[in-house]
Amino acid sequence: MQPVSIALTVAAGLLATSPVAAATSQTDLADWLSKAAVPIEAIHKAENDAYAIIARPGHIDDAKLKTSCDQLHDANEALRNVMPTPNPQLTAEVQQAIDHFDSATESCSEYFFEADSDAKLNDFWSHSRDAEQQLSSADTVLIALAPAK
């Protein structure tokens, strides 16, 4: 399970039973979390599929990689479409993740047209890692929004 998936589950449960910090409405955050969950799951699925295709020994299946890259792009656009979040700090973290996933999908697409395709795959890995770090930071914000028990 990816870090943000854990936080979405924890935050949804906490939001259902506890008040949220005054600056962020409990209802608004819960609504945003419910809208963001599907695109985030789709991002992780496409990303993991791409990783598996790239890591598989032998020749990379270009058709499968292109499909995974397209799915990652579409899922990232779906996440972009539920922005902004109701919390400015959370919005900043998620937007940075979206930007890194944009760069990852661009690198993945460029893989098919560049002479140095290995460099593009390395860029894909790097941008994906950076995006996941931003989602992890978003998790930290979500957890901080939940009051201590």
PDB file of C-alpha atoms in Angstrom:
ATOM      1  CA  MET A   1       0.000   0.000   0.000  1.00  0.00           C
ATOM      2  CA  GLN A   2       1.407   3.388  -0.955  1.00  0.00           C
ATOM      3  CA  PRO A   3       1.884   5.984   1.831  1.00  0.00           C
ATOM      4  CA  VAL A   4      -0.936   8.250   0.696  1.00  0.00           C
ATOM      5  CA  SER A   5      -3.343   5.307   0.637  1.00  0.00           C
ATOM      6  CA  ILE A   6      -2.659   4.718   4.316  1.00  0.00           C
ATOM      7  CA  ALA A   7      -3.210   8.382   5.131  1.00  0.00           C
ATOM      8  CA  LEU A   8      -6.412   8.517   3.095  1.00  0.00           C
ATOM      9  CA  THR A   9      -7.784   5.582   5.052  1.00  0.00           C
ATOM     10  CA  VAL A  10      -6.624   6.937   8.427  1.00  0.00           C
ATOM     11  CA  ALA A  11      -7.722  10.484   7.654  1.00  0.00           C
ATOM     12  CA  ALA A  12     -11.153   9.402   6.444  1.00  0.00           C
ATOM     13  CA  GLY A  13     -11.686   7.476   9.671  1.00  0.00           C
ATOM     14  CA  LEU A  14     -10.439  10.305  11.835  1.00  0.00           C
ATOM     15  CA  LEU A  15     -12.496  12.866   9.982  1.00  0.00           C
ATOM     16  CA  ALA A  16     -15.619  10.831  10.456  1.00  0.00           C
ATOM     17  CA  THR A  17     -15.233  10.915  14.241  1.00  0.00           C
ATOM     18  CA  SER A  18     -13.191  14.008  15.151  1.00  0.00           C
ATOM     19  CA  PRO A  19     -13.210  17.742  14.530  1.00  0.00           C
ATOM     20  CA  VAL A  20     -10.542  19.035  12.153  1.00  0.00           C
ATOM     21  CA  ALA A  21      -8.355  22.068  12.687  1.00  0.00           C
ATOM     22  CA  ALA A  22     -10.442  25.232  12.448  1.00  0.00           C
ATOM     23  CA  ALA A  23      -8.849  26.353   9.160  1.00  0.00           C
ATOM     24  CA  THR A  24     -10.014  23.197   7.357  1.00  0.00           C
ATOM     25  CA  SER A  25     -13.632  22.097   7.353  1.00  0.00           C
ATOM     26  CA  GLN A  26     -14.158  18.460   8.317  1.00  0.00           C
ATOM     27  CA  THR A  27     -16.814  18.060   5.640  1.00  0.00           C
ATOM     28  CA  ASP A  28     -14.736  19.726   2.918  1.00  0.00           C
ATOM     29  CA  LEU A  29     -11.663  17.613   3.652  1.00  0.00           C
ATOM     30  CA  ALA A  30     -13.668  14.378   3.797  1.00  0.00           C
ATOM     31  CA  ASP A  31     -15.315  15.298   0.486  1.00  0.00           C
ATOM     32  CA  TRP A  32     -11.958  16.009  -1.137  1.00  0.00           C
ATOM     33  CA  LEU A  33     -10.478  12.761   0.212  1.00  0.00           C
ATOM     34  CA  SER A  34     -13.361  10.775  -1.251  1.00  0.00           C
ATOM     35  CA  LYS A  35     -12.813  12.420  -4.655  1.00  0.00           C
ATOM     36  CA  ALA A  36      -9.025  12.013  -4.589  1.00  0.00           C
ATOM     37  CA  ALA A  37      -8.935   8.357  -3.524  1.00  0.00           C
ATOM     38  CA  VAL A  38      -9.797   6.877  -6.940  1.00  0.00           C
ATOM     39  CA  PRO A  39      -7.268   8.911  -8.959  1.00  0.00           C
ATOM     40  CA  ILE A  40      -4.527   8.264  -6.399  1.00  0.00           C
ATOM     41  CA  GLU A  41      -5.191   4.517  -6.529  1.00  0.00           C
ATOM     42  CA  ALA A  42      -5.119   4.667 -10.341  1.00  0.00           C
ATOM     43  CA  ILE A  43      -1.819   6.579 -10.245  1.00  0.00           C
ATOM     44  CA  HIS A  44      -0.254   3.899  -8.044  1.00  0.00           C
ATOM     45  CA  LYS A  45      -1.561   1.072 -10.206  1.00  0.00           C
ATOM     46  CA  ALA A  46      -0.245   2.620 -13.434  1.00  0.00           C
ATOM     47  CA  GLU A  47       3.054   3.515 -11.790  1.00  0.00           C
ATOM     48  CA  ASN A  48       3.511  -0.003 -10.409  1.00  0.00           C
ATOM     49  CA  ASP A  49       2.600  -1.529 -13.778  1.00  0.00           C
ATOM     50  CA  ALA A  50       5.218   0.659 -15.487  1.00  0.00           C
ATOM     51  CA  TYR A  51       7.837  -0.283 -12.876  1.00  0.00           C
ATOM     52  CA  ALA A  52       7.137  -3.980 -13.452  1.00  0.00           C
ATOM     53  CA  ILE A  53       7.429  -3.605 -17.221  1.00  0.00           C
ATOM     54  CA  ILE A  54      10.703  -1.699 -16.966  1.00  0.00           C
ATOM     55  CA  ALA A  55      12.204  -4.057 -14.368  1.00  0.00           C
ATOM     56  CA  ARG A  56      11.284  -7.231 -16.246  1.00  0.00           C
ATOM     57  CA  PRO A  57      14.407  -8.940 -17.632  1.00  0.00           C
ATOM     58  CA  GLY A  58      14.873  -8.740 -21.366  1.00  0.00           C
ATOM     59  CA  HIS A  59      13.327  -6.389 -23.866  1.00  0.00           C
ATOM     60  CA  ILE A  60      10.809  -3.829 -22.624  1.00  0.00           C
ATOM     61  CA  ASP A  61       7.321  -4.376 -24.019  1.00  0.00           C
ATOM     62  CA  ASP A  62       6.807  -0.959 -25.582  1.00  0.00           C
ATOM     63  CA  ALA A  63       3.053  -1.379 -26.067  1.00  0.00           C
ATOM     64  CA  LYS A  64       2.506  -2.269 -22.408  1.00  0.00           C
ATOM     65  CA  LEU A  65       4.775   0.548 -21.229  1.00  0.00           C
ATOM     66  CA  LYS A  66       2.922   3.052 -23.403  1.00  0.00           C
ATOM     67  CA  THR A  67      -0.384   1.845 -21.965  1.00  0.00           C
ATOM     68  CA  SER A  68       0.917   2.244 -18.411  1.00  0.00           C
ATOM     69  CA  CYS A  69       2.289   5.713 -19.168  1.00  0.00           C
ATOM     70  CA  ASP A  70      -1.036   6.755 -20.708  1.00  0.00           C
ATOM     71  CA  GLN A  71      -2.897   5.407 -17.669  1.00  0.00           C
ATOM     72  CA  LEU A  72      -0.558   7.300 -15.341  1.00  0.00           C
ATOM     73  CA  HIS A  73      -1.151  10.484 -17.320  1.00  0.00           C
ATOM     74  CA  ASP A  74      -4.940  10.021 -17.238  1.00  0.00           C
ATOM     75  CA  ALA A  75      -4.977   9.258 -13.504  1.00  0.00           C
ATOM     76  CA  ASN A  76      -2.792  12.282 -12.806  1.00  0.00           C
ATOM     77  CA  GLU A  77      -5.192  14.467 -14.798  1.00  0.00           C
ATOM     78  CA  ALA A  78      -8.087  13.052 -12.769  1.00  0.00           C
ATOM     79  CA  LEU A  79      -6.258  14.034  -9.575  1.00  0.00           C
ATOM     80  CA  ARG A  80      -5.592  17.497 -11.011  1.00  0.00           C
ATOM     81  CA  ASN A  81      -9.340  17.810 -11.665  1.00  0.00           C
ATOM     82  CA  VAL A  82     -10.164  17.456  -7.944  1.00  0.00           C
ATOM     83  CA  MET A  83      -7.766  20.226  -6.947  1.00  0.00           C
ATOM     84  CA  PRO A  84      -7.489  22.339  -4.915  1.00  0.00           C
ATOM     85  CA  THR A  85      -7.819  20.646  -1.577  1.00  0.00           C
ATOM     86  CA  PRO A  86      -9.550  22.542   1.243  1.00  0.00           C
ATOM     87  CA  ASN A  87      -6.187  23.093   2.955  1.00  0.00           C
ATOM     88  CA  PRO A  88      -3.486  25.303   1.367  1.00  0.00           C
ATOM     89  CA  GLN A  89      -0.553  23.265   2.693  1.00  0.00           C
ATOM     90  CA  LEU A  90      -2.120  20.013   1.483  1.00  0.00           C
ATOM     91  CA  THR A  91      -2.830  21.630  -1.888  1.00  0.00           C
ATOM     92  CA  ALA A  92       0.827  22.641  -2.215  1.00  0.00           C
ATOM     93  CA  GLU A  93       2.082  19.120  -1.494  1.00  0.00           C
ATOM     94  CA  VAL A  94      -0.404  17.377  -3.798  1.00  0.00           C
ATOM     95  CA  GLN A  95       0.204  19.907  -6.586  1.00  0.00           C
ATOM     96  CA  GLN A  96       3.932  19.245  -6.404  1.00  0.00           C
ATOM     97  CA  ALA A  97       3.229  15.518  -6.689  1.00  0.00           C
ATOM     98  CA  ILE A  98       1.026  16.183  -9.727  1.00  0.00           C
ATOM     99  CA  ASP A  99       3.825  18.248 -11.292  1.00  0.00           C
ATOM    100  CA  HIS A 100       6.347  15.435 -10.726  1.00  0.00           C
ATOM    101  CA  PHE A 101       3.945  12.857 -12.171  1.00  0.00           C
ATOM    102  CA  ASP A 102       3.595  15.158 -15.219  1.00  0.00           C
ATOM    103  CA  SER A 103       7.368  15.055 -15.612  1.00  0.00           C
ATOM    104  CA  ALA A 104       7.379  11.278 -15.147  1.00  0.00           C
ATOM    105  CA  THR A 105       4.774  10.741 -17.863  1.00  0.00           C
ATOM    106  CA  GLU A 106       6.646  13.117 -20.164  1.00  0.00           C
ATOM    107  CA  SER A 107       9.867  11.145 -19.642  1.00  0.00           C
ATOM    108  CA  CYS A 108       8.013   7.915 -20.234  1.00  0.00           C
ATOM    109  CA  SER A 109       6.574   9.233 -23.497  1.00  0.00           C
ATOM    110  CA  GLU A 110       9.962  10.566 -24.608  1.00  0.00           C
ATOM    111  CA  TYR A 111      11.443   7.100 -24.072  1.00  0.00           C
ATOM    112  CA  PHE A 112       9.888   6.052 -27.381  1.00  0.00           C
ATOM    113  CA  PHE A 113      11.514   8.880 -29.369  1.00  0.00           C
ATOM    114  CA  GLU A 114      14.900   9.498 -27.768  1.00  0.00           C
ATOM    115  CA  ALA A 115      18.166   7.871 -28.815  1.00  0.00           C
ATOM    116  CA  ASP A 116      19.180   7.651 -25.136  1.00  0.00           C
ATOM    117  CA  SER A 117      16.071   5.813 -23.980  1.00  0.00           C
ATOM    118  CA  ASP A 118      17.763   4.535 -20.821  1.00  0.00           C
ATOM    119  CA  ALA A 119      18.178   8.122 -19.633  1.00  0.00           C
ATOM    120  CA  LYS A 120      14.442   8.710 -20.125  1.00  0.00           C
ATOM    121  CA  LEU A 121      13.616   5.614 -18.080  1.00  0.00           C
ATOM    122  CA  ASN A 122      15.939   6.864 -15.339  1.00  0.00           C
ATOM    123  CA  ASP A 123      14.166  10.220 -15.493  1.00  0.00           C
ATOM    124  CA  PHE A 124      10.827   8.401 -15.174  1.00  0.00           C
ATOM    125  CA  TRP A 125      12.054   6.590 -12.045  1.00  0.00           C
ATOM    126  CA  SER A 126      13.426   9.812 -10.576  1.00  0.00           C
ATOM    127  CA  HIS A 127      10.304  11.908 -11.197  1.00  0.00           C
ATOM    128  CA  SER A 128       8.067   9.117  -9.902  1.00  0.00           C
ATOM    129  CA  ARG A 129      10.145   8.876  -6.739  1.00  0.00           C
ATOM    130  CA  ASP A 130       9.929  12.642  -6.253  1.00  0.00           C
ATOM    131  CA  ALA A 131       6.145  12.516  -6.757  1.00  0.00           C
ATOM    132  CA  GLU A 132       5.819   9.765  -4.164  1.00  0.00           C
ATOM    133  CA  GLN A 133       7.892  11.818  -1.717  1.00  0.00           C
ATOM    134  CA  GLN A 134       5.447  14.698  -2.200  1.00  0.00           C
ATOM    135  CA  LEU A 135       2.505  12.363  -1.588  1.00  0.00           C
ATOM    136  CA  SER A 136       4.254  11.223   1.572  1.00  0.00           C
ATOM    137  CA  SER A 137       4.503  14.867   2.621  1.00  0.00           C
ATOM    138  CA  ALA A 138       0.786  15.202   1.867  1.00  0.00           C
ATOM    139  CA  ASP A 139       0.206  12.258   4.208  1.00  0.00           C
ATOM    140  CA  THR A 140       2.049  14.134   6.928  1.00  0.00           C
ATOM    141  CA  VAL A 141      -0.207  17.157   6.400  1.00  0.00           C
ATOM    142  CA  LEU A 142      -3.326  14.972   6.532  1.00  0.00           C
ATOM    143  CA  ILE A 143      -2.204  13.364   9.759  1.00  0.00           C
ATOM    144  CA  ALA A 144      -1.430  16.784  11.263  1.00  0.00           C
ATOM    145  CA  LEU A 145      -4.970  17.945  10.395  1.00  0.00           C
ATOM    146  CA  ALA A 146      -6.452  15.184  12.537  1.00  0.00           C
ATOM    147  CA  PRO A 147      -6.683  16.233  16.195  1.00  0.00           C
ATOM    148  CA  ALA A 148      -4.877  14.286  18.883  1.00  0.00           C
ATOM    149  CA  LYS A 149      -7.074  11.888  20.786  1.00  0.00           C
TER     150      LYS A 149
END
